Each structure stands twice: as C-alpha cells, then as structure tokens.
Amino acid sequence: LDSEIAFKVRVTDVVFDAGSEACCRYYHTYVRYCVNSDDPDSEWHETELCEDCTFNPRFKHDKVFTLQVTSEVLGCLLHGHVTFQVWGKLAPGSSSKSVSRASSILPRASSIPPRASSIPLLPPRRGKRGELERLDLQIEAQREKLSELEAKVRECQASKSGQKSAR
C-alpha cells in the first residue's frame, strides 16, 4: 500500500465474427474502455477512430496508467476488471441481421474502460448505468440529427444566396 504502480493497456485490433453473413461491415469503429467500470466516476478512454469499412479494424492504441495504490485500488486490482466496448456504424447496404451476432466480438488487448450515431456492438449494461448509457446514445443521435439538419439549412441558404446573385 501507498506505493505507485504503472500498467499499460494496448488495443491492436478487433476481429468481428462475420460467420456466414459476410455482407455486414462496420466503419467508424473504435474501442472504449474503463479500468474500473464498477466505479460510476471512473473515466472511460477511447482508441482512435478506424474509418475503414472492414471486419478487422486495426488500432495503434497504448495508454499507460499510473496509480497510487490504496486499499480501494488494491481491491479493484484483485477483484475488478477492465471493461471493453466496441462501437461503430453499420455500413450502408450491410445486413443489420449480423448486428445480433455482435456478442462474439472481442478486442485483442493486453494489460502490462460515445461518438455520434455509433451503435454499441456489445450487449448493453443493465441497471442505472445501462440506462444512463442508453440516454447518452439517444442524446448523441439527436445531436447528430440536429447537425445534419443545420448542414441542410446552410446548404439551402447558400443555394438561395447563389440564385439571388445570379439574377
């Protein structure tokens, strides 16, 4: 106790189990993780975004954590876990039937925990934390819709001002 430890979380790639439904692909994929997901105040970390449309998104994510070991941290290290979630968007024209197969998705990670309109590719949490995550998803989806509508309004305004100047 009262000493400092350091460890690294590395996420290199994710392998989607496509099975026989090879038409389902994801893009804008990323992994988010929490070192102590049992603590509601624990910070979630994210890999960079993989924009490729693929069954095997690759990441070059390394994060070093340094912790002061207290009795609470020791309990977390002995009995806690790191939670990984894979998020992404379903590519246009892909079959949504494959999303139900997502429970077999596992990031390859070693240890030495959401972006707009992404879908969680792991089963949702239960309880209050799960409810908060679902509400966050709904808020992010609404923000993206608002952003799209604002872009359309700007397009219309630009188009109208272009027509006026052409007269």
CSV table of N, CA and C in Angstrom, one decimal:
chain,number,residue,atom,x,y,z
A,1,LEU,N,0.8,-1.2,0.0
A,1,LEU,CA,0.0,0.0,0.0
A,1,LEU,C,0.9,1.2,0.0
A,2,ASP,N,0.3,2.3,-0.4
A,2,ASP,CA,0.9,3.6,-0.5
A,2,ASP,C,2.2,3.6,-1.4
A,3,SER,N,2.1,2.8,-2.4
A,3,SER,CA,3.2,2.8,-3.4
A,3,SER,C,2.5,3.1,-4.8
A,4,GLU,N,3.3,3.3,-5.8
A,4,GLU,CA,2.8,3.7,-7.1
A,4,GLU,C,3.0,2.5,-8.1
A,5,ILE,N,2.0,2.2,-8.9
A,5,ILE,CA,2.2,1.2,-9.9
A,5,ILE,C,1.8,1.8,-11.3
A,6,ALA,N,2.4,1.2,-12.3
A,6,ALA,CA,2.1,1.6,-13.7
A,6,ALA,C,1.7,0.4,-14.5
A,7,PHE,N,0.8,0.5,-15.4
A,7,PHE,CA,0.4,-0.6,-16.3
A,7,PHE,C,0.0,0.0,-17.6
A,8,LYS,N,0.0,-0.8,-18.7
A,8,LYS,CA,-0.3,-0.3,-20.0
A,8,LYS,C,-1.5,-1.1,-20.5
A,9,VAL,N,-2.4,-0.4,-21.2
A,9,VAL,CA,-3.5,-1.1,-21.9
A,9,VAL,C,-3.2,-0.9,-23.4
A,10,ARG,N,-3.1,-2.0,-24.1
A,10,ARG,CA,-2.8,-1.9,-25.6
A,10,ARG,C,-4.0,-2.5,-26.3
A,11,VAL,N,-4.5,-1.8,-27.3
A,11,VAL,CA,-5.5,-2.4,-28.2
A,11,VAL,C,-5.0,-2.3,-29.6
A,12,THR,N,-4.8,-3.5,-30.2
A,12,THR,CA,-4.2,-3.5,-31.6
A,12,THR,C,-5.2,-3.7,-32.7
A,13,ASP,N,-6.2,-4.6,-32.4
A,13,ASP,CA,-7.2,-4.8,-33.5
A,13,ASP,C,-8.5,-5.4,-32.9
A,14,VAL,N,-9.5,-5.4,-33.7
A,14,VAL,CA,-10.8,-6.1,-33.3
A,14,VAL,C,-11.1,-7.1,-34.4
A,15,VAL,N,-11.5,-8.3,-34.1
A,15,VAL,CA,-11.9,-9.2,-35.1
A,15,VAL,C,-13.4,-9.5,-35.0
A,16,PHE,N,-14.2,-9.1,-36.0
A,16,PHE,CA,-15.6,-9.4,-36.0
A,16,PHE,C,-15.8,-10.8,-36.4
A,17,ASP,N,-16.7,-11.5,-35.8
A,17,ASP,CA,-17.1,-12.8,-36.2
A,17,ASP,C,-18.2,-12.7,-37.2
A,18,ALA,N,-17.8,-12.7,-38.5
A,18,ALA,CA,-18.8,-12.4,-39.5
A,18,ALA,C,-19.7,-13.7,-39.8
A,19,GLY,N,-19.2,-14.8,-39.5
A,19,GLY,CA,-19.9,-16.1,-39.8
A,19,GLY,C,-20.3,-16.2,-41.2
A,20,SER,N,-21.5,-16.6,-41.5
A,20,SER,CA,-21.9,-16.8,-42.9
A,20,SER,C,-22.5,-15.5,-43.5
A,21,GLU,N,-22.7,-14.5,-42.7
A,21,GLU,CA,-23.3,-13.2,-43.1
A,21,GLU,C,-22.2,-12.2,-43.5
A,22,ALA,N,-21.4,-12.5,-44.5
A,22,ALA,CA,-20.3,-11.7,-44.9
A,22,ALA,C,-20.7,-10.4,-45.5
A,23,CYS,N,-21.9,-10.0,-45.5
A,23,CYS,CA,-22.3,-8.7,-46.1
A,23,CYS,C,-22.4,-7.6,-45.1
A,24,CYS,N,-22.2,-7.9,-43.8
A,24,CYS,CA,-22.3,-6.9,-42.8
A,24,CYS,C,-20.9,-6.4,-42.5
A,25,ARG,N,-20.7,-5.1,-42.7
A,25,ARG,CA,-19.4,-4.5,-42.4
A,25,ARG,C,-19.7,-3.2,-41.5
A,26,TYR,N,-18.7,-2.9,-40.8
A,26,TYR,CA,-18.8,-1.7,-39.9
A,26,TYR,C,-17.7,-0.7,-40.3
A,27,TYR,N,-18.0,0.6,-40.0
A,27,TYR,CA,-17.0,1.6,-40.3
A,27,TYR,C,-17.1,2.6,-39.1
A,28,HIS,N,-16.1,3.5,-39.0
A,28,HIS,CA,-16.0,4.5,-37.9
A,28,HIS,C,-16.1,3.7,-36.6
A,29,THR,N,-15.2,2.7,-36.5
A,29,THR,CA,-15.2,1.8,-35.4
A,29,THR,C,-14.1,2.3,-34.4
A,30,TYR,N,-14.4,2.1,-33.1
A,30,TYR,CA,-13.5,2.4,-32.1
A,30,TYR,C,-13.8,1.5,-30.8
A,31,VAL,N,-12.8,1.5,-30.0
A,31,VAL,CA,-12.9,0.7,-28.7
A,31,VAL,C,-12.9,1.7,-27.6
A,32,ARG,N,-13.9,1.6,-26.7
A,32,ARG,CA,-13.8,2.4,-25.5
A,32,ARG,C,-13.7,1.5,-24.3
A,33,TYR,N,-12.9,1.9,-23.3
A,33,TYR,CA,-12.7,1.0,-22.2
A,33,TYR,C,-12.6,1.8,-20.9
A,34,CYS,N,-12.9,1.1,-19.8
A,34,CYS,CA,-12.8,1.6,-18.4
A,34,CYS,C,-12.0,0.7,-17.5
A,35,VAL,N,-11.1,1.2,-16.8
A,35,VAL,CA,-10.2,0.4,-16.0
A,35,VAL,C,-11.0,-0.1,-14.8
A,36,ASN,N,-12.0,0.6,-14.3
A,36,ASN,CA,-12.8,0.2,-13.1
A,36,ASN,C,-14.2,0.6,-13.4
A,37,SER,N,-14.9,-0.2,-14.2
A,37,SER,CA,-16.3,0.1,-14.6
A,37,SER,C,-17.3,0.0,-13.4
A,38,ASP,N,-16.9,-0.6,-12.3
A,38,ASP,CA,-17.8,-0.7,-11.1
A,38,ASP,C,-17.9,0.7,-10.5
A,39,ASP,N,-16.9,1.6,-10.7
A,39,ASP,CA,-17.0,2.9,-10.1
A,39,ASP,C,-17.7,3.8,-11.1
A,40,PRO,N,-18.8,4.4,-10.8
A,40,PRO,CA,-19.5,5.2,-11.7
A,40,PRO,C,-18.8,6.5,-12.1
A,41,ASP,N,-17.8,6.9,-11.3
A,41,ASP,CA,-17.0,8.1,-11.6
A,41,ASP,C,-15.7,7.8,-12.4
A,42,SER,N,-15.5,6.5,-12.7
A,42,SER,CA,-14.3,6.1,-13.4
A,42,SER,C,-14.3,6.6,-14.8
A,43,GLU,N,-13.2,7.1,-15.3
A,43,GLU,CA,-13.2,7.7,-16.7
A,43,GLU,C,-13.1,6.6,-17.7
A,44,TRP,N,-13.8,6.8,-18.8
A,44,TRP,CA,-13.7,5.9,-20.0
A,44,TRP,C,-12.7,6.5,-21.0
A,45,HIS,N,-11.9,5.6,-21.6
A,45,HIS,CA,-10.9,6.0,-22.6
A,45,HIS,C,-11.3,5.4,-23.9
A,46,GLU,N,-10.8,6.0,-25.0
A,46,GLU,CA,-11.2,5.6,-26.3
A,46,GLU,C,-9.9,5.5,-27.2
A,47,THR,N,-10.0,4.5,-28.1
A,47,THR,CA,-8.9,4.4,-29.2
A,47,THR,C,-9.2,5.5,-30.2
A,48,GLU,N,-8.3,5.6,-31.1
A,48,GLU,CA,-8.6,6.5,-32.3
A,48,GLU,C,-9.7,5.8,-33.1
A,49,LEU,N,-10.2,6.6,-34.0
A,49,LEU,CA,-11.3,6.1,-34.9
A,49,LEU,C,-10.7,5.4,-36.1
A,50,CYS,N,-11.2,4.2,-36.4
A,50,CYS,CA,-10.8,3.4,-37.6
A,50,CYS,C,-11.9,3.7,-38.6
A,51,GLU,N,-11.7,4.5,-39.6
A,51,GLU,CA,-12.7,4.8,-40.6
A,51,GLU,C,-12.9,3.8,-41.7
A,52,ASP,N,-12.0,2.8,-41.8
A,52,ASP,CA,-12.2,1.8,-42.8
A,52,ASP,C,-13.4,0.9,-42.6
A,53,CYS,N,-14.0,0.5,-43.7
A,53,CYS,CA,-15.1,-0.4,-43.7
A,53,CYS,C,-14.6,-1.8,-43.7
A,54,THR,N,-14.5,-2.5,-42.6
A,54,THR,CA,-13.8,-3.8,-42.5
A,54,THR,C,-14.3,-4.6,-41.4
A,55,PHE,N,-14.0,-5.9,-41.5
A,55,PHE,CA,-14.3,-6.8,-40.4
A,55,PHE,C,-13.2,-6.9,-39.4
A,56,ASN,N,-12.1,-6.2,-39.7
A,56,ASN,CA,-10.9,-6.3,-38.8
A,56,ASN,C,-10.3,-4.9,-38.6
A,57,PRO,N,-11.0,-4.0,-37.9
A,57,PRO,CA,-10.4,-2.7,-37.7
A,57,PRO,C,-9.1,-2.8,-36.9
A,58,ARG,N,-8.1,-2.0,-37.3
A,58,ARG,CA,-6.8,-2.0,-36.6
A,58,ARG,C,-6.6,-0.7,-35.8
A,59,PHE,N,-6.0,-0.8,-34.7
A,59,PHE,CA,-5.7,0.3,-33.8
A,59,PHE,C,-4.3,0.3,-33.4
A,60,LYS,N,-3.7,1.4,-33.1
A,60,LYS,CA,-2.4,1.5,-32.5
A,60,LYS,C,-2.5,2.3,-31.2
A,61,HIS,N,-3.2,1.6,-30.3
A,61,HIS,CA,-3.6,2.3,-29.0
A,61,HIS,C,-2.8,1.8,-27.9
A,62,ASP,N,-2.0,2.6,-27.2
A,62,ASP,CA,-1.3,2.3,-26.0
A,62,ASP,C,-1.6,3.4,-25.0
A,63,LYS,N,-2.0,3.0,-23.8
A,63,LYS,CA,-2.2,4.0,-22.8
A,63,LYS,C,-1.6,3.5,-21.5
A,64,VAL,N,-0.7,4.3,-20.9
A,64,VAL,CA,-0.1,3.9,-19.6
A,64,VAL,C,-0.8,4.6,-18.5
A,65,PHE,N,-1.2,3.8,-17.5
A,65,PHE,CA,-1.9,4.3,-16.3
A,65,PHE,C,-0.9,4.2,-15.1
A,66,THR,N,-0.9,5.2,-14.3
A,66,THR,CA,-0.1,5.2,-13.1
A,66,THR,C,-1.1,5.5,-11.9
A,67,LEU,N,-1.1,4.6,-11.0
A,67,LEU,CA,-2.0,4.7,-9.9
A,67,LEU,C,-1.2,4.7,-8.5
A,68,GLN,N,-1.7,5.4,-7.6
A,68,GLN,CA,-1.3,5.3,-6.2
A,68,GLN,C,-2.1,4.2,-5.6
A,69,VAL,N,-1.4,3.2,-5.1
A,69,VAL,CA,-2.1,2.0,-4.5
A,69,VAL,C,-2.6,2.3,-3.1
A,70,THR,N,-3.9,2.3,-3.0
A,70,THR,CA,-4.7,2.5,-1.8
A,70,THR,C,-5.4,1.2,-1.6
A,71,SER,N,-6.1,1.0,-0.4
A,71,SER,CA,-6.8,-0.2,-0.2
A,71,SER,C,-7.9,-0.4,-1.3
A,72,GLU,N,-8.5,0.7,-1.7
A,72,GLU,CA,-9.6,0.7,-2.7
A,72,GLU,C,-9.0,0.3,-4.0
A,73,VAL,N,-7.9,0.8,-4.4
A,73,VAL,CA,-7.2,0.5,-5.7
A,73,VAL,C,-6.8,-1.0,-5.7
A,74,LEU,N,-6.3,-1.4,-4.5
A,74,LEU,CA,-5.8,-2.8,-4.4
A,74,LEU,C,-7.0,-3.8,-4.6
A,75,GLY,N,-8.2,-3.4,-4.0
A,75,GLY,CA,-9.4,-4.2,-4.1
A,75,GLY,C,-9.8,-4.3,-5.6
A,76,CYS,N,-9.7,-3.2,-6.3
A,76,CYS,CA,-10.1,-3.1,-7.7
A,76,CYS,C,-9.1,-4.0,-8.5
A,77,LEU,N,-7.8,-3.9,-8.2
A,77,LEU,CA,-6.8,-4.8,-8.9
A,77,LEU,C,-7.1,-6.2,-8.7
A,78,LEU,N,-7.4,-6.6,-7.5
A,78,LEU,CA,-7.6,-8.0,-7.1
A,78,LEU,C,-9.0,-8.6,-7.6
A,79,HIS,N,-10.0,-7.7,-7.6
A,79,HIS,CA,-11.3,-8.3,-7.8
A,79,HIS,C,-12.1,-7.6,-9.0
A,80,GLY,N,-11.5,-6.5,-9.5
A,80,GLY,CA,-12.2,-5.7,-10.5
A,80,GLY,C,-11.8,-6.2,-11.9
A,81,HIS,N,-12.2,-5.5,-12.9
A,81,HIS,CA,-11.9,-5.9,-14.3
A,81,HIS,C,-11.9,-4.6,-15.2
A,82,VAL,N,-11.3,-4.8,-16.3
A,82,VAL,CA,-11.3,-3.8,-17.3
A,82,VAL,C,-12.5,-4.1,-18.3
A,83,THR,N,-13.3,-3.1,-18.6
A,83,THR,CA,-14.4,-3.4,-19.5
A,83,THR,C,-14.1,-2.7,-20.8
A,84,PHE,N,-14.2,-3.5,-21.9
A,84,PHE,CA,-14.0,-3.0,-23.3
A,84,PHE,C,-15.4,-3.0,-24.0
A,85,GLN,N,-15.6,-2.0,-24.8
A,85,GLN,CA,-16.8,-1.9,-25.6
A,85,GLN,C,-16.3,-1.6,-27.0
A,86,VAL,N,-16.9,-2.2,-28.0
A,86,VAL,CA,-16.6,-1.9,-29.4
A,86,VAL,C,-17.8,-1.2,-30.0
A,87,TRP,N,-17.5,0.0,-30.6
A,87,TRP,CA,-18.5,0.8,-31.1
A,87,TRP,C,-18.2,1.1,-32.6
A,88,GLY,N,-19.3,1.3,-33.4
A,88,GLY,CA,-19.1,1.6,-34.8
A,88,GLY,C,-20.4,1.8,-35.5
A,89,LYS,N,-20.3,2.1,-36.8
A,89,LYS,CA,-21.5,2.4,-37.6
A,89,LYS,C,-21.7,1.2,-38.6
A,90,LEU,N,-22.9,0.8,-38.8
A,90,LEU,CA,-23.2,-0.2,-39.8
A,90,LEU,C,-23.1,0.4,-41.2
A,91,ALA,N,-22.3,-0.2,-42.1
A,91,ALA,CA,-22.0,0.4,-43.4
A,91,ALA,C,-23.3,0.3,-44.2
A,92,PRO,N,-23.6,1.3,-45.1
A,92,PRO,CA,-24.7,1.3,-45.9
A,92,PRO,C,-24.8,0.1,-46.8
A,93,GLY,N,-25.9,-0.5,-46.9
A,93,GLY,CA,-26.1,-1.7,-47.7
A,93,GLY,C,-25.7,-3.0,-47.0
A,94,SER,N,-25.3,-2.9,-45.7
A,94,SER,CA,-24.9,-4.1,-44.9
A,94,SER,C,-26.2,-4.6,-44.3
A,95,SER,N,-26.2,-5.9,-44.0
A,95,SER,CA,-27.3,-6.5,-43.4
A,95,SER,C,-27.3,-6.3,-41.9
A,96,SER,N,-28.4,-5.8,-41.4
A,96,SER,CA,-28.5,-5.5,-39.9
A,96,SER,C,-28.7,-6.8,-39.1
A,97,LYS,N,-29.0,-7.9,-39.8
A,97,LYS,CA,-29.1,-9.2,-39.1
A,97,LYS,C,-27.9,-9.6,-38.3
A,98,SER,N,-26.7,-9.2,-38.9
A,98,SER,CA,-25.5,-9.5,-38.3
A,98,SER,C,-25.2,-8.8,-37.0
A,99,VAL,N,-25.8,-7.7,-36.7
A,99,VAL,CA,-25.6,-7.0,-35.5
A,99,VAL,C,-25.9,-7.8,-34.3
A,100,SER,N,-26.9,-8.7,-34.4
A,100,SER,CA,-27.2,-9.6,-33.3
A,100,SER,C,-26.1,-10.5,-33.0
A,101,ARG,N,-25.2,-10.8,-33.9
A,101,ARG,CA,-24.1,-11.7,-33.7
A,101,ARG,C,-23.0,-11.0,-32.9
A,102,ALA,N,-23.2,-9.8,-32.6
A,102,ALA,CA,-22.1,-8.9,-32.1
A,102,ALA,C,-21.6,-9.4,-30.7
A,103,SER,N,-22.3,-10.2,-30.0
A,103,SER,CA,-21.8,-10.6,-28.7
A,103,SER,C,-20.5,-11.4,-28.8
A,104,SER,N,-20.2,-11.9,-30.0
A,104,SER,CA,-18.9,-12.7,-30.1
A,104,SER,C,-17.7,-11.8,-30.5
A,105,ILE,N,-17.9,-10.5,-30.5
A,105,ILE,CA,-16.8,-9.6,-30.8
A,105,ILE,C,-16.0,-9.3,-29.6
A,106,LEU,N,-14.7,-9.5,-29.8
A,106,LEU,CA,-13.8,-9.3,-28.7
A,106,LEU,C,-12.5,-8.5,-29.2
A,107,PRO,N,-12.2,-7.5,-28.5
A,107,PRO,CA,-10.9,-6.8,-28.9
A,107,PRO,C,-9.8,-7.6,-28.4
A,108,ARG,N,-8.7,-7.6,-29.1
A,108,ARG,CA,-7.5,-8.2,-28.7
A,108,ARG,C,-6.7,-7.1,-27.9
A,109,ALA,N,-6.6,-7.4,-26.6
A,109,ALA,CA,-5.9,-6.3,-25.8
A,109,ALA,C,-5.0,-7.0,-24.7
A,110,SER,N,-4.0,-6.3,-24.3
A,110,SER,CA,-3.2,-6.8,-23.3
A,110,SER,C,-3.0,-5.8,-22.3
A,111,SER,N,-2.9,-6.1,-21.0
A,111,SER,CA,-2.7,-5.1,-20.0
A,111,SER,C,-1.3,-5.4,-19.4
A,112,ILE,N,-0.2,-4.6,-19.2
A,112,ILE,CA,1.1,-4.7,-18.5
A,112,ILE,C,1.2,-3.8,-17.4
A,113,PRO,N,-12.6,1.7,-20.7
A,113,PRO,CA,-12.7,1.5,-19.9
A,113,PRO,C,-12.6,1.5,-20.3
A,114,PRO,N,-19.4,8.1,-26.2
A,114,PRO,CA,-19.6,7.5,-27.4
A,114,PRO,C,-19.7,8.5,-28.5
A,115,ARG,N,-19.2,8.2,-29.7
A,115,ARG,CA,-19.3,9.2,-30.8
A,115,ARG,C,-20.7,9.1,-31.4
A,116,ALA,N,-21.0,10.2,-32.1
A,116,ALA,CA,-22.4,10.3,-32.5
A,116,ALA,C,-22.8,9.2,-33.5
A,117,SER,N,-24.0,8.7,-33.3
A,117,SER,CA,-24.7,7.7,-34.1
A,117,SER,C,-23.9,6.4,-34.2
A,118,SER,N,-23.0,6.1,-33.4
A,118,SER,CA,-22.4,4.8,-33.4
A,118,SER,C,-23.3,3.9,-32.6
A,119,ILE,N,-23.2,2.6,-33.0
A,119,ILE,CA,-24.0,1.6,-32.3
A,119,ILE,C,-23.1,0.8,-31.4
A,120,PRO,N,-23.6,0.4,-30.2
A,120,PRO,CA,-22.8,-0.5,-29.4
A,120,PRO,C,-22.8,-1.9,-30.0
A,121,LEU,N,-21.6,-2.5,-30.1
A,121,LEU,CA,-21.5,-3.8,-30.7
A,121,LEU,C,-21.4,-4.9,-29.6
A,122,LEU,N,-21.7,-4.5,-28.4
A,122,LEU,CA,-21.7,-5.5,-27.3
A,122,LEU,C,-23.0,-5.4,-26.6
A,123,PRO,N,-23.4,-6.4,-25.8
A,123,PRO,CA,-24.7,-6.3,-25.1
A,123,PRO,C,-24.7,-5.1,-24.2
A,124,PRO,N,-25.9,-4.5,-24.1
A,124,PRO,CA,-26.0,-3.3,-23.2
A,124,PRO,C,-25.9,-3.7,-21.8
A,125,ARG,N,-25.5,-2.7,-20.9
A,125,ARG,CA,-25.5,-2.9,-19.5
A,125,ARG,C,-26.9,-2.9,-18.9
A,126,ARG,N,-27.0,-3.4,-17.8
A,126,ARG,CA,-28.3,-3.4,-17.0
A,126,ARG,C,-28.2,-2.3,-15.9
A,127,GLY,N,-29.4,-2.0,-15.4
A,127,GLY,CA,-29.4,-1.1,-14.2
A,127,GLY,C,-29.3,0.4,-14.6
A,128,LYS,N,-29.0,1.2,-13.6
A,128,LYS,CA,-28.9,2.6,-13.8
A,128,LYS,C,-27.8,3.1,-14.7
A,129,ARG,N,-26.6,2.4,-14.7
A,129,ARG,CA,-25.5,2.7,-15.6
A,129,ARG,C,-25.9,2.5,-17.0
A,130,GLY,N,-26.6,1.3,-17.2
A,130,GLY,CA,-27.0,1.0,-18.6
A,130,GLY,C,-28.1,2.0,-19.1
A,131,GLU,N,-28.9,2.4,-18.2
A,131,GLU,CA,-30.0,3.4,-18.5
A,131,GLU,C,-29.3,4.7,-18.9
A,132,LEU,N,-28.3,5.1,-18.2
A,132,LEU,CA,-27.5,6.4,-18.5
A,132,LEU,C,-26.8,6.2,-19.8
A,133,GLU,N,-26.2,5.1,-20.1
A,133,GLU,CA,-25.6,4.9,-21.4
A,133,GLU,C,-26.6,4.9,-22.6
A,134,ARG,N,-27.8,4.4,-22.4
A,134,ARG,CA,-28.8,4.4,-23.4
A,134,ARG,C,-29.2,5.9,-23.6
A,135,LEU,N,-29.4,6.6,-22.5
A,135,LEU,CA,-29.8,8.0,-22.7
A,135,LEU,C,-28.7,8.8,-23.4
A,136,ASP,N,-27.4,8.5,-23.1
A,136,ASP,CA,-26.3,9.2,-23.7
A,136,ASP,C,-26.4,8.9,-25.2
A,137,LEU,N,-26.7,7.7,-25.6
A,137,LEU,CA,-26.7,7.3,-27.0
A,137,LEU,C,-27.9,8.1,-27.7
A,138,GLN,N,-29.0,8.2,-27.0
A,138,GLN,CA,-30.1,8.9,-27.6
A,138,GLN,C,-29.8,10.4,-27.8
A,139,ILE,N,-29.1,11.0,-26.8
A,139,ILE,CA,-28.7,12.4,-26.9
A,139,ILE,C,-27.7,12.6,-28.1
A,140,GLU,N,-26.7,11.7,-28.2
A,140,GLU,CA,-25.8,11.8,-29.3
A,140,GLU,C,-26.4,11.6,-30.6
A,141,ALA,N,-27.4,10.7,-30.8
A,141,ALA,CA,-28.1,10.5,-32.0
A,141,ALA,C,-28.9,11.8,-32.4
A,142,GLN,N,-29.5,12.4,-31.4
A,142,GLN,CA,-30.3,13.6,-31.6
A,142,GLN,C,-29.4,14.8,-32.0
A,143,ARG,N,-28.2,14.8,-31.4
A,143,ARG,CA,-27.2,15.9,-31.8
A,143,ARG,C,-26.8,15.7,-33.2
A,144,GLU,N,-26.5,14.4,-33.6
A,144,GLU,CA,-26.1,14.2,-35.0
A,144,GLU,C,-27.2,14.6,-36.0
A,145,LYS,N,-28.5,14.3,-35.6
A,145,LYS,CA,-29.6,14.7,-36.5
A,145,LYS,C,-29.7,16.2,-36.6
A,146,LEU,N,-29.5,16.9,-35.5
A,146,LEU,CA,-29.5,18.3,-35.5
A,146,LEU,C,-28.4,18.9,-36.3
A,147,SER,N,-27.2,18.3,-36.2
A,147,SER,CA,-26.1,18.7,-37.0
A,147,SER,C,-26.4,18.6,-38.5
A,148,GLU,N,-27.0,17.4,-38.9
A,148,GLU,CA,-27.3,17.2,-40.3
A,148,GLU,C,-28.3,18.2,-40.8
A,149,LEU,N,-29.3,18.5,-39.9
A,149,LEU,CA,-30.3,19.5,-40.3
A,149,LEU,C,-29.7,20.9,-40.5
A,150,GLU,N,-28.8,21.2,-39.5
A,150,GLU,CA,-28.2,22.5,-39.6
A,150,GLU,C,-27.4,22.6,-40.9
A,151,ALA,N,-26.7,21.5,-41.3
A,151,ALA,CA,-25.9,21.5,-42.6
A,151,ALA,C,-26.9,21.7,-43.8
A,152,LYS,N,-28.0,21.1,-43.8
A,152,LYS,CA,-29.0,21.2,-44.8
A,152,LYS,C,-29.5,22.6,-44.9
A,153,VAL,N,-29.8,23.3,-43.8
A,153,VAL,CA,-30.2,24.7,-43.7
A,153,VAL,C,-29.1,25.6,-44.4
A,154,ARG,N,-27.9,25.3,-44.0
A,154,ARG,CA,-26.8,26.1,-44.6
A,154,ARG,C,-26.7,25.9,-46.1
A,155,GLU,N,-26.9,24.7,-46.6
A,155,GLU,CA,-26.9,24.4,-48.0
A,155,GLU,C,-28.0,25.2,-48.7
A,156,CYS,N,-29.2,25.2,-48.1
A,156,CYS,CA,-30.3,25.9,-48.7
A,156,CYS,C,-30.1,27.4,-48.7
A,157,GLN,N,-29.5,27.9,-47.6
A,157,GLN,CA,-29.2,29.3,-47.6
A,157,GLN,C,-28.2,29.7,-48.6
A,158,ALA,N,-27.2,28.9,-48.8
A,158,ALA,CA,-26.1,29.1,-49.8
A,158,ALA,C,-26.7,29.1,-51.2
A,159,SER,N,-27.6,28.1,-51.4
A,159,SER,CA,-28.2,27.9,-52.7
A,159,SER,C,-29.0,29.1,-53.0
A,160,LYS,N,-29.8,29.6,-52.0
A,160,LYS,CA,-30.7,30.8,-52.3
A,160,LYS,C,-29.9,32.0,-52.5
A,161,SER,N,-28.8,32.2,-51.8
A,161,SER,CA,-27.9,33.4,-52.0
A,161,SER,C,-27.2,33.3,-53.3
A,162,GLY,N,-26.9,32.1,-53.8
A,162,GLY,CA,-26.3,32.0,-55.1
A,162,GLY,C,-27.3,32.3,-56.2
A,163,GLN,N,-28.6,31.9,-56.0
A,163,GLN,CA,-29.6,32.2,-57.0
A,163,GLN,C,-29.8,33.7,-57.1
A,164,LYS,N,-29.8,34.4,-55.9
A,164,LYS,CA,-30.0,35.9,-55.9
A,164,LYS,C,-28.9,36.6,-56.6
A,165,SER,N,-27.7,36.2,-56.4
A,165,SER,CA,-26.6,36.8,-57.0
A,165,SER,C,-26.5,36.6,-58.5
A,166,ALA,N,-27.1,35.5,-59.0
A,166,ALA,CA,-27.1,35.1,-60.4
A,166,ALA,C,-28.1,36.0,-61.2
A,167,ARG,N,-29.1,36.6,-60.5
A,167,ARG,CA,-30.1,37.4,-61.1
A,167,ARG,C,-29.6,38.7,-61.5
